Coordinates of C-alpha atoms in Angstrom, one line a residue:
X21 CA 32.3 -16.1 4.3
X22 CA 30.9 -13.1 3.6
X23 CA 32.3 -10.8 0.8
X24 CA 31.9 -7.1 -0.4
X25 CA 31.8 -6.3 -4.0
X26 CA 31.3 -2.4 -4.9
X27 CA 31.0 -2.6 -9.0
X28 CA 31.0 1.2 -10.3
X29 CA 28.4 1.5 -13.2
X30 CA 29.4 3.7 -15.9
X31 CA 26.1 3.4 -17.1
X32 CA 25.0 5.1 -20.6
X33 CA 28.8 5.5 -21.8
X34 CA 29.9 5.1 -24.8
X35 CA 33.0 2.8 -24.4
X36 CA 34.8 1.1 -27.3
X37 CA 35.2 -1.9 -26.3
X38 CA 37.8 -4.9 -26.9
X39 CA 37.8 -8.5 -27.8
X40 CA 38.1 -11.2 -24.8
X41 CA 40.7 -11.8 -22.9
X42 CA 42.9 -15.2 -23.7
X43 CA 45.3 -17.5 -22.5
X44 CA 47.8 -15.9 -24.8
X45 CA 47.4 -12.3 -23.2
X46 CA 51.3 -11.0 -22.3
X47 CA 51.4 -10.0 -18.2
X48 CA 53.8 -8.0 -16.3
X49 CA 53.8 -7.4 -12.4
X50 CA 54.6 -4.1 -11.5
X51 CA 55.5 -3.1 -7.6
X52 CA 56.0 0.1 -6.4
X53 CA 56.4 0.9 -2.4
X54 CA 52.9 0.4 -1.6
X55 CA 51.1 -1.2 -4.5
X56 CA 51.6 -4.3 -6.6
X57 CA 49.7 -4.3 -10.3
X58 CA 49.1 -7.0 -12.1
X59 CA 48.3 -6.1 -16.1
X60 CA 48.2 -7.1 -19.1
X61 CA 47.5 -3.9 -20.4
X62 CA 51.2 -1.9 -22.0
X63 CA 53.9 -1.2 -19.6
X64 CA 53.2 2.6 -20.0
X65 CA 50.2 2.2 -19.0
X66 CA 50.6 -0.1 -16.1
X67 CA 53.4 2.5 -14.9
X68 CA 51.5 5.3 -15.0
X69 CA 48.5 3.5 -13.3
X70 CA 50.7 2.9 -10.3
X71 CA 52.2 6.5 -10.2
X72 CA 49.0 8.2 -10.1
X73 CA 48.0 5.6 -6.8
X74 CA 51.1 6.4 -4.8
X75 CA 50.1 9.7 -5.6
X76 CA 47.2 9.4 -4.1
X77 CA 47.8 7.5 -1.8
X78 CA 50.1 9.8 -0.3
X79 CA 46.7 12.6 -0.8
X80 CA 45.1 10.5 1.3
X81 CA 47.2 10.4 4.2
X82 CA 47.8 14.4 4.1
X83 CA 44.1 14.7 4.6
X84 CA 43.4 12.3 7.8
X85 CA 47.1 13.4 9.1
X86 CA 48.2 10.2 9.1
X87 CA 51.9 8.7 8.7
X88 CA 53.0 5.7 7.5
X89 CA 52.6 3.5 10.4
X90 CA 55.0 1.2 9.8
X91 CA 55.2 -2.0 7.1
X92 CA 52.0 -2.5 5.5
X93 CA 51.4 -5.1 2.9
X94 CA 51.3 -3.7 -0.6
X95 CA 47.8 -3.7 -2.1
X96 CA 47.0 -5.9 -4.6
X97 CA 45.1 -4.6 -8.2
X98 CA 44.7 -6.2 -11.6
X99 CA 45.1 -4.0 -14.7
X100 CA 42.8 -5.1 -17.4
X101 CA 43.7 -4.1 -21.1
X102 CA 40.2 -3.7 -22.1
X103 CA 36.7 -3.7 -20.3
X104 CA 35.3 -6.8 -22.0
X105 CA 37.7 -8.7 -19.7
X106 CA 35.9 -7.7 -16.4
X107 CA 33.4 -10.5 -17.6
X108 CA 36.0 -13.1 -17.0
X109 CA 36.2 -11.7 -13.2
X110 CA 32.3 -12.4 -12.7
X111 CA 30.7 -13.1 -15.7
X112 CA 27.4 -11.7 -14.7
X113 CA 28.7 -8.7 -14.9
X114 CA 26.6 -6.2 -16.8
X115 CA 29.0 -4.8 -20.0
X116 CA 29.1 -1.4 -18.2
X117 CA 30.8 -2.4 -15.3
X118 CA 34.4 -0.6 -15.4
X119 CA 35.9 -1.8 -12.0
X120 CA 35.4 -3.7 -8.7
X121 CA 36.9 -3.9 -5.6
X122 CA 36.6 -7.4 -3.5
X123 CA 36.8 -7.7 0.2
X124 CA 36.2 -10.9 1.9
X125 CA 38.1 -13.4 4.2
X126 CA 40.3 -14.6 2.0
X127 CA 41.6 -11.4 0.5
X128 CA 41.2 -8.0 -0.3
X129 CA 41.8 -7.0 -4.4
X130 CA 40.7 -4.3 -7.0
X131 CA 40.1 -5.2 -10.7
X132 CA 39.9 -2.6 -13.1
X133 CA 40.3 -2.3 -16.6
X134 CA 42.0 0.9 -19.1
X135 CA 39.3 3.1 -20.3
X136 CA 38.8 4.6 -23.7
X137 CA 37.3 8.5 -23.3
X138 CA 33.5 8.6 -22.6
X139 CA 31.0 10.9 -23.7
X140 CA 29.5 11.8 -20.1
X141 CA 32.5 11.5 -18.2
X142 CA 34.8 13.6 -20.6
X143 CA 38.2 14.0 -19.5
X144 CA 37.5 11.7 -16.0
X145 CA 39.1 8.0 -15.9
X146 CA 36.0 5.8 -14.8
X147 CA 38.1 2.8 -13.8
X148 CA 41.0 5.2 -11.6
X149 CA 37.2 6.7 -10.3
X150 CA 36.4 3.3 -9.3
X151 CA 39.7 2.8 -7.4
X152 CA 40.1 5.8 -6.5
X153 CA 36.8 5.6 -4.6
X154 CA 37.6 2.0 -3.3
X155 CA 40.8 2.8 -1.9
X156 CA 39.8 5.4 -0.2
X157 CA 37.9 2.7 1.9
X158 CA 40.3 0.9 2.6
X159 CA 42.6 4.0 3.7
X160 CA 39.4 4.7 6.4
X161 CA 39.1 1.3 7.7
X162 CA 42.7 1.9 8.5
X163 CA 42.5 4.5 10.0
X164 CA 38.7 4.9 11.5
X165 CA 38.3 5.0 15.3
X166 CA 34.9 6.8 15.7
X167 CA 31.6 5.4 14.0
X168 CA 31.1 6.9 10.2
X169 CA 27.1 7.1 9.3
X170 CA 26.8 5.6 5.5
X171 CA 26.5 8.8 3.9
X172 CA 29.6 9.9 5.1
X173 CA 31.6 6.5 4.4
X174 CA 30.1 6.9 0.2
X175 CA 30.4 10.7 0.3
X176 CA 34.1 10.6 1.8
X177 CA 35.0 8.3 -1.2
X178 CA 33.3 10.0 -3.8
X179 CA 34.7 13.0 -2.7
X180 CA 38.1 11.9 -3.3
X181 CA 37.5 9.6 -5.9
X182 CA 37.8 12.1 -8.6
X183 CA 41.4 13.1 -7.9
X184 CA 43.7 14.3 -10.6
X185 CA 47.4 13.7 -10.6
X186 CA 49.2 15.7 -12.1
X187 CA 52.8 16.6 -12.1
X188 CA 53.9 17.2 -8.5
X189 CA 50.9 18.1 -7.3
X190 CA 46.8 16.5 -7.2
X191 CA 43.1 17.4 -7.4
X192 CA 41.1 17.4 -4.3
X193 CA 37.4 17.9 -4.3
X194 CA 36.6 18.2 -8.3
X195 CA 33.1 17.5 -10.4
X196 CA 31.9 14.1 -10.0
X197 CA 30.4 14.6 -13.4
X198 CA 28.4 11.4 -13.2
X199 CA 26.8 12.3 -9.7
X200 CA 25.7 15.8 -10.8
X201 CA 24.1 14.1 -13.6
X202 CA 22.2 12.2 -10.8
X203 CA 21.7 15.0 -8.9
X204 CA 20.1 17.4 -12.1
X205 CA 17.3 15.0 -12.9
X206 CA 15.9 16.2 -9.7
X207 CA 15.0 12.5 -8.4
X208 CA 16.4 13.0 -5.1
X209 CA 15.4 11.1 -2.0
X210 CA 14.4 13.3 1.2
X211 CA 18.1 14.1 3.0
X212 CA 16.1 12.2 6.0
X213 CA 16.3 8.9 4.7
X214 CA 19.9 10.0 3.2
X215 CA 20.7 10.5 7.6
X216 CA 19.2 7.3 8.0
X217 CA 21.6 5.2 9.7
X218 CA 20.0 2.1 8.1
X219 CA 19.8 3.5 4.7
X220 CA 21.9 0.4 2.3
X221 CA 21.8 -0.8 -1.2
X222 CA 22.8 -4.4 0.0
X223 CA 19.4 -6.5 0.7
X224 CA 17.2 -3.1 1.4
X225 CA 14.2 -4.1 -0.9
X226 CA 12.7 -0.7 0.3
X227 CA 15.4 1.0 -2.0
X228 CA 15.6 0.8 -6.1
X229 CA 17.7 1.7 -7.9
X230 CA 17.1 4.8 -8.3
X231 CA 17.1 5.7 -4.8
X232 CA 21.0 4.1 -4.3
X233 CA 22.2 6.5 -7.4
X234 CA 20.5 9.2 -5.4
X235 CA 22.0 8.3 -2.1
X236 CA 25.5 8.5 -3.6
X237 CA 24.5 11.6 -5.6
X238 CA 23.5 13.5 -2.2
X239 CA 25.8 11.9 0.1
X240 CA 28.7 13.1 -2.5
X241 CA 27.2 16.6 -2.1
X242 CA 26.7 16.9 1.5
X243 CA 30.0 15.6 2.3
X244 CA 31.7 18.1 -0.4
X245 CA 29.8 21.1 1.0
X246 CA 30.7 19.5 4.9
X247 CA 34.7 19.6 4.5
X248 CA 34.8 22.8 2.1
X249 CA 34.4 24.5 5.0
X250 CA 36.5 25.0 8.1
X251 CA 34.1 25.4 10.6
X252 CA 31.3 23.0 8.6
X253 CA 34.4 20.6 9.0
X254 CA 34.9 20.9 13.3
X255 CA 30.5 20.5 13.3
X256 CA 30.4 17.3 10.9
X257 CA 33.0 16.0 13.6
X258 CA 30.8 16.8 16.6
X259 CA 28.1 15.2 14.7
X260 CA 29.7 11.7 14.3
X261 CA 30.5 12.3 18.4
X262 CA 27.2 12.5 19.4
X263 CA 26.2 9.9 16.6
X264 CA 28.5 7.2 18.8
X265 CA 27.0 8.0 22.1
X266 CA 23.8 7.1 20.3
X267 CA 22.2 10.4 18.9
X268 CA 19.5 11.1 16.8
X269 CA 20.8 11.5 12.7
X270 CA 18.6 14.3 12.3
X271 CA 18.8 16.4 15.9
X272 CA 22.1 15.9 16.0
X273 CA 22.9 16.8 12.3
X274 CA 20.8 20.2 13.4
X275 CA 22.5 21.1 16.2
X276 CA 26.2 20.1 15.7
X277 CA 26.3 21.8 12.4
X278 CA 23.7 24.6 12.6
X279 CA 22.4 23.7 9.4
X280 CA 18.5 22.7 9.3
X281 CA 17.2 19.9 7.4
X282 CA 14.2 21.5 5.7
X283 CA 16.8 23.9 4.2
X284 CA 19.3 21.6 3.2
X285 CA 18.2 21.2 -0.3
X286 CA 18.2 24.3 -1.2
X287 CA 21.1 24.9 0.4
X288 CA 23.3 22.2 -1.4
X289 CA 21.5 23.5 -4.6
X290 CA 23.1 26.9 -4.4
X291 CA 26.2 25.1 -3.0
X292 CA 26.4 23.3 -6.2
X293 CA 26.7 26.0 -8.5
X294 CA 29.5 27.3 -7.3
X295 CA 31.9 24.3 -6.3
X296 CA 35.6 25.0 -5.5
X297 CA 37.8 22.5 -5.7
X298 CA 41.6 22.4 -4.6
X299 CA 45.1 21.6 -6.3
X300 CA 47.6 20.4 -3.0
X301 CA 51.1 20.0 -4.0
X302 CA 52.2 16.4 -3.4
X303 CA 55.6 14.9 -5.2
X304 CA 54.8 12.8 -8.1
X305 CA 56.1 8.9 -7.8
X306 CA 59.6 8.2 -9.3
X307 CA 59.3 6.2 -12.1
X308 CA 62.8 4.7 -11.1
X309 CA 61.4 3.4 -8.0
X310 CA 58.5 1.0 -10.2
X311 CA 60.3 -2.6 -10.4
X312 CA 58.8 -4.0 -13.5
X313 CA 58.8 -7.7 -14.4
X314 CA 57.5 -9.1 -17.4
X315 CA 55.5 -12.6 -16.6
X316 CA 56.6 -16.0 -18.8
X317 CA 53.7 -17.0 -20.8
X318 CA 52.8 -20.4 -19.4
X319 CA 52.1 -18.6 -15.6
X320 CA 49.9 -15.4 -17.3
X321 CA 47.7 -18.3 -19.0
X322 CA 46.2 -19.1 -15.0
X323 CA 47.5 -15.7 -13.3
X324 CA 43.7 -14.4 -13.2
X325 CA 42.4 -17.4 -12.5
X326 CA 44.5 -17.7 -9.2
X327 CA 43.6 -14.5 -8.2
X328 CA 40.2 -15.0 -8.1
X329 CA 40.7 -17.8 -5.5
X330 CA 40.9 -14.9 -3.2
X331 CA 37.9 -13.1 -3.9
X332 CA 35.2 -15.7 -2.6
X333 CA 33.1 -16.6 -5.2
X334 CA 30.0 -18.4 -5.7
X335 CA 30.2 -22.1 -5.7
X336 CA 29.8 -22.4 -9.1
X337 CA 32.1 -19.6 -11.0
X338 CA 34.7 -21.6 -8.2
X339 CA 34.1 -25.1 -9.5
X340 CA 34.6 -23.6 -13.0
X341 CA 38.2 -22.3 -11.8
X342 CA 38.7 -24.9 -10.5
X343 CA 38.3 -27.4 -13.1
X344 CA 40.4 -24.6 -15.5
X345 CA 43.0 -24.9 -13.1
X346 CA 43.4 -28.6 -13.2
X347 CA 43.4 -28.9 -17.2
X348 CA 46.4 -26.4 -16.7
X349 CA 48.2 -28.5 -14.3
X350 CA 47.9 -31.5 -16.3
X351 CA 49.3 -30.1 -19.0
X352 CA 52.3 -29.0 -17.0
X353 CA 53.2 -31.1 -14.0
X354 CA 56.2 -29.8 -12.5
X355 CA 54.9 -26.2 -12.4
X356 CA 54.7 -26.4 -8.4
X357 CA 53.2 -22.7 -7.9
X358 CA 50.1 -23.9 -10.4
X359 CA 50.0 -27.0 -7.7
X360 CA 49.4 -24.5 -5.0
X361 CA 46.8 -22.4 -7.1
X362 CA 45.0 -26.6 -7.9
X363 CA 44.5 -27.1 -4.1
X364 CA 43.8 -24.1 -2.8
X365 CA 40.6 -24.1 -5.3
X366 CA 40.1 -27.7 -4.4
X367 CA 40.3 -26.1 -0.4
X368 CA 37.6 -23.6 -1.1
X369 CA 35.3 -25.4 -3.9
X370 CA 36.0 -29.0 -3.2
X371 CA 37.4 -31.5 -0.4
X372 CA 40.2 -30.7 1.9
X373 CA 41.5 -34.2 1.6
X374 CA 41.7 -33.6 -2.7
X375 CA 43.6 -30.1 -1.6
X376 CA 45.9 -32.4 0.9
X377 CA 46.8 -34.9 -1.8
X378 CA 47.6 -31.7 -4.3
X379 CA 49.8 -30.0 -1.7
X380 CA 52.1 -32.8 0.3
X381 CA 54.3 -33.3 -2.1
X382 CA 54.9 -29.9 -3.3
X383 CA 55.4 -28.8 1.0
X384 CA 57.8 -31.8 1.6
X385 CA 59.8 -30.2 -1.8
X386 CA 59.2 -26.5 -0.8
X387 CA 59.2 -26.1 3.0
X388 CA 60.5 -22.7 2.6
X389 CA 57.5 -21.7 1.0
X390 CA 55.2 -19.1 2.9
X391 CA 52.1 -20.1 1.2
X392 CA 52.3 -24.0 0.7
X393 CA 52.9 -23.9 4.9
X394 CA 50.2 -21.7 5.2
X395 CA 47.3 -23.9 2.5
X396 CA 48.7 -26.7 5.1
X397 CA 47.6 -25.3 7.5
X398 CA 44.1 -24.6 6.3
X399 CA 43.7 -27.8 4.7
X400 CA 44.5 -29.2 8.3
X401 CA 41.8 -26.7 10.0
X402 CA 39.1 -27.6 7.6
X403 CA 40.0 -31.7 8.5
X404 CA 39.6 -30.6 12.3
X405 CA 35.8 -29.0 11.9
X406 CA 34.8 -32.7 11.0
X407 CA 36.9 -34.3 13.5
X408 CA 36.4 -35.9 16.8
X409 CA 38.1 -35.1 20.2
X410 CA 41.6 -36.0 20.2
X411 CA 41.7 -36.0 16.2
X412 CA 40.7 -32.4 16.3
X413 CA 43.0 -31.4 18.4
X414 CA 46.0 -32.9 16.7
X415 CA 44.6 -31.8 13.3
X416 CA 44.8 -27.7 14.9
X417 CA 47.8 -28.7 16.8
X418 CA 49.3 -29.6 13.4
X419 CA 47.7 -26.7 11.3
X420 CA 49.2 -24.3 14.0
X421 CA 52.6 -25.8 13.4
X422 CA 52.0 -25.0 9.9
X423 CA 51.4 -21.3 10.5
X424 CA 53.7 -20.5 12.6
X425 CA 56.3 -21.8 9.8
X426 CA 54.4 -19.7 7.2
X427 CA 54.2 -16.6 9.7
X428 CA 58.3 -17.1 10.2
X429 CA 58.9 -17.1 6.1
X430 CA 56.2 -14.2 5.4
X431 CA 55.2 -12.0 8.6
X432 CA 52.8 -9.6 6.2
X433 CA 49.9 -12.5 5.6
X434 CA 47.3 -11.3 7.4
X435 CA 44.7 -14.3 6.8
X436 CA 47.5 -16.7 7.7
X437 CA 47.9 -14.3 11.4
X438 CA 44.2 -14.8 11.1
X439 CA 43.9 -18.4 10.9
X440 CA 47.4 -18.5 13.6
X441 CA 44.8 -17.2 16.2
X442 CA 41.9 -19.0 15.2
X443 CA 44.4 -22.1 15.8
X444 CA 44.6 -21.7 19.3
X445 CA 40.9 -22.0 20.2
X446 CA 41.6 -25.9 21.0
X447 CA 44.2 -25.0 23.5
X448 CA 43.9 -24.8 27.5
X449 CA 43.4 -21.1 28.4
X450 CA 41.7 -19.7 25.4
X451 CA 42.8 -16.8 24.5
X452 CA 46.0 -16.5 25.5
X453 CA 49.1 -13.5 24.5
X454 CA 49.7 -15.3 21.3
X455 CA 46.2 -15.9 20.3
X456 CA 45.5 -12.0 21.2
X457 CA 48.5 -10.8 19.4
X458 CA 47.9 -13.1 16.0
X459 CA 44.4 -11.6 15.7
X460 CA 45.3 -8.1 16.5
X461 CA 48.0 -8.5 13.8
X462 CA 45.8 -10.1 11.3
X463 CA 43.3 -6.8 12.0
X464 CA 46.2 -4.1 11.8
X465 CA 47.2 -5.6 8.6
X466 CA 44.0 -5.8 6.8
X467 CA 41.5 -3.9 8.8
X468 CA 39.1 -3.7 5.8
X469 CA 38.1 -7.4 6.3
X470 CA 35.3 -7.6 8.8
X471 CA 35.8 -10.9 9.7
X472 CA 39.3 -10.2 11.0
X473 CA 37.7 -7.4 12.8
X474 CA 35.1 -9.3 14.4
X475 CA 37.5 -11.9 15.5
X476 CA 39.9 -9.9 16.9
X477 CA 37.4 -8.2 18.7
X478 CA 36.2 -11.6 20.3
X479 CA 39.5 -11.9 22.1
X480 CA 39.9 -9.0 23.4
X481 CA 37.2 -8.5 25.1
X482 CA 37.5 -11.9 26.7
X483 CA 40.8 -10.5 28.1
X484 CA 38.8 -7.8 29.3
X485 CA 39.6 -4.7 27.0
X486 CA 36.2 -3.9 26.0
X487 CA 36.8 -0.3 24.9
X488 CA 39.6 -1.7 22.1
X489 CA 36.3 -4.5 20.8
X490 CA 34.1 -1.2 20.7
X491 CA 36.9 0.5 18.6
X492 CA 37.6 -2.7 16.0
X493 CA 33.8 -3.0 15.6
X494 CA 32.8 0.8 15.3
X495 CA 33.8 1.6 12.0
X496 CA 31.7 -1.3 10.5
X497 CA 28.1 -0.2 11.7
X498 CA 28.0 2.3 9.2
X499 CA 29.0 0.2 6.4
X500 CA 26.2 0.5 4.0
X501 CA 26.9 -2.5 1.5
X502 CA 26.2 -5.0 4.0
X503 CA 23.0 -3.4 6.4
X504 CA 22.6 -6.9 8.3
X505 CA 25.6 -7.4 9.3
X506 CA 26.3 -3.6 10.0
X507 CA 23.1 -3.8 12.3
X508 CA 24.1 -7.1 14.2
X509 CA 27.9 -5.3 15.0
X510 CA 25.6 -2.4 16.3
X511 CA 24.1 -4.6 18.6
X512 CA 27.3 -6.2 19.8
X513 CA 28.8 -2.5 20.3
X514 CA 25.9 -1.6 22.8
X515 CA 26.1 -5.2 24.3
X516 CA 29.9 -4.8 25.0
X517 CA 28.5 -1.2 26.8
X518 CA 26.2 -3.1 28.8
X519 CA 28.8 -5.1 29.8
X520 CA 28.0 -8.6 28.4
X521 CA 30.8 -11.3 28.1
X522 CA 32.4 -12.2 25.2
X523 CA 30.3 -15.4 24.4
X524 CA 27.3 -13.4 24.7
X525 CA 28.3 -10.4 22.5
X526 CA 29.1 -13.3 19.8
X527 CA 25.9 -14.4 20.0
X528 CA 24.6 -11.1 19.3
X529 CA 26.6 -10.7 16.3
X530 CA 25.1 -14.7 15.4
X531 CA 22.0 -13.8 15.3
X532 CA 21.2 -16.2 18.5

């Protein structure tokens, strides 16, 4: 499975930093209407954390004029008390890493860790920056329908990521102070290649380092000067238009907008010295409507551990979990939930059959338990990709069963919706309502995750609605952290225009 790490460097800062996290580190979970946070940094600061998301949140859906569309699983974010900590999340990390956002087929999750006061940055939270920016995202993925070129999905979330809660009302549109740093050393890359549909940071060797902190820079600037303007705003729209029916970045930027390329520099450099930025009023969260509860000891020892079981890591950093994991369960047997932490990591980073052992007794003692049903199920699906014939089939029969029963104690799992439709491939009649209506739930749920996407795209367009694949896929050609597979959805988009079939259009996106 693929995954999609965004790290923010606040490179050149001077942070003070902490001492390493431990098993001993005191945990709360807080849950508000739309976020749960995990921390183990103070209470007041885990409260205020959440306020100032639901405050943006709420920002966010003001701009695209959205409403809530109905339940939504909360999202998920771990509050670290000190940056050291983000070593334990990947410990390759480079020490200036302040946050990082994971989005893969097992999950979606944001880590971040409390900030002292930097130098550069001033008065600006680099880690809220960081989420700020991720969110945001995950807020368009939700609400995308029309194809984004890279510059705008960056520029869109820098834009916002520099939000300021305040007290019943928000920030819109102020300093990125790091990106103008960028932008004054006068290292910028031609706008052209900024255009460039193909421009990424994932895998491009043709860009350094450099380059990418340009890109943002410029895209961050172009996309502030594009919406700070009302009729700037209606031609940036008209742009992405003709950008879908397959126009040309440049001409079309040019004649949608008015605005000519071998001008734009200068343009965006006078634009730049006289930035506006906007304060909207939007209620601040209620404090009284944070549910706060403070986690025993013995579960925060493997808390972050567990979480990272969701965030698909390398084969090695999972082994290493793994094996942490399983010293913990020795050491306390009974603890069931640590059970289901063991064999989901022995699912992922060992052998289903280890992970079966680990979780038949604890699913024949909890059968009311969404997530033992749904590892069941899993642990049955990976048995059936080495099976023959009629032991595959009962192995999916039986892993369906075991969704369906996770799906009826927790309707809001989207991988378990995900894995519910995947289940029915070994039926008769492939795909049928329930397969369709799994994987379109899975997608609604957490339509950041491509491979959901991709999926639920599949079967519908073997039912025959072609223009709803077209509008699942759309919104992740532009996605500039992962070019290759960006460029293969392309191709499937204009292969679903041609009018291929579904097995076609899936070998498009295989590479075949």
């Amino acid at each position: 499975m693929k995954k999609r790490i965004v790290a923010a460097l606040a490179a050149g800062l001077m942070m003070a930093f902490g001492g390493q996290a431990s098993a001993a580190d005191s945990w709360i979970k807080a849950q508000s209407d739309h976020f749960t946070l995990y921390s183990n940094a103070s209470e007041g600061q885990t409260r205020t954390y959440i306020k100032d998301l639901e405050q943006f949140r709420t920002l966010t859906l003001l701009l695209l004029g959205s409403a809530d569309n109905g339940p939504q699983p909360r999202f998920t974010l771990y509050l670290l008390n000190n940056q050291d900590q983000i070593k334990l999340v990947r410990p390759g990390f480079a020490n200036q890493v302040a946050g990082v956002y994971f989005n893969c087929g097992e999950g979606d999750s944001a880590y971040s860790s409390v900030q002292m006061k930097g130098d550069m940055l001033e008065d600006q939270d680099p880690s809220l920056i960081v989420l700020f920016h991720e969110y945001s995202h995950f807020v368009m993925f939700q609400h995308a329908r029309t194809y984004y070129p890279p510059w705008y999905v960056e520029g869109f979330a820098e834009y916002l990521s520099t939000a300021d809660p305040m007290k019943d009302k928000i920030t819109i549109g102020e300093n990125n102070k790091w990106r103008s740093w960028t932008l004054a050393e006068d290292r910028q890359i031609p706008y052209e290649r900024v255009l460039k549909p193909s421009f990424g940071f994932a895998g491009d060797k043709s860009n350094n380092a450099w380059e990418v902190e340009s890109f943002y820079a410029q895209s961050w600037l172009l996309t502030h000067y594009m919406l700070s303007d009302t009729a700037r705003a209606k031609g940036i729209n008209a742009y992405f238009a003709e950008l879908a029916k397959g126009g040309d970045p440049v001409k079309s930027f040019e004649a949608t907008t008015g605005v000519k390329l071998a001008n734009l520099h200068d343009t965006l450099a006078r634009y730049s010295n006289h930035m506006m930025y906007l304060t909207v009023p939007v209620p601040s969260y209620t404090d009284a409507n944070i549910a706060v509860t403070h986690i025993a000891p013995d579960a925060g020892a493997w808390l972050l551990d567990r979480s990272l079981l969701t965030t698909c890591m390398m084969p090695d950093q999972g082994k290493a979990v793994l094996g942490r994991l399983q010293t913990q369960a020795a050491a306390a047997p009974a603890n069931w939930e640590l059970k289901l932490a063991v064999a989901r990591a022995q699912l992922l980073y060992d052998k289903a059959e280890a992970a079966e052992a680990t979780l038949s007794p604890v699913v024949d003692a909890h059968a009311d338990s969404p997530e033992a049903n749904y590892l069941m199920g899993r642990v049955y699906m990976k048995e059936a990709e080495t099976a023959l014939d009629k032991d595959r089939t009962d192995l999916t029969d039986a892993a369906r069963g075991f969704f369906i029963a996770a799906y009826k104690l927790d309707k809001s799992n989207a991988a378990n919706l995900y894995y519910l439709a995947r289940s029915f491939q070994s039926k008769p009649g492939f795909p049928d309502a329930n397969a369709v209506n799994a994987a379109n739930a899975a997608h609604i749920l957490a339509p950041s995750i491509a491979e959901y996407a991709i999926f639920d795209a599949f079967v519908n367009l073997a039912v025959g609605k072609r223009d709803e694949a077209v509008t699942m896929l759309t919104p992740y050609t532009g996605d500039p952290h992962n070019r290759a597979q960006a460029e293969k959805l392309q191709k499937a988009v204009d292969a679903i225009k041609a009018g291929k079939t579904a097995n076609e259009v899936m070998r498009v996106m295989n590479g075949d």
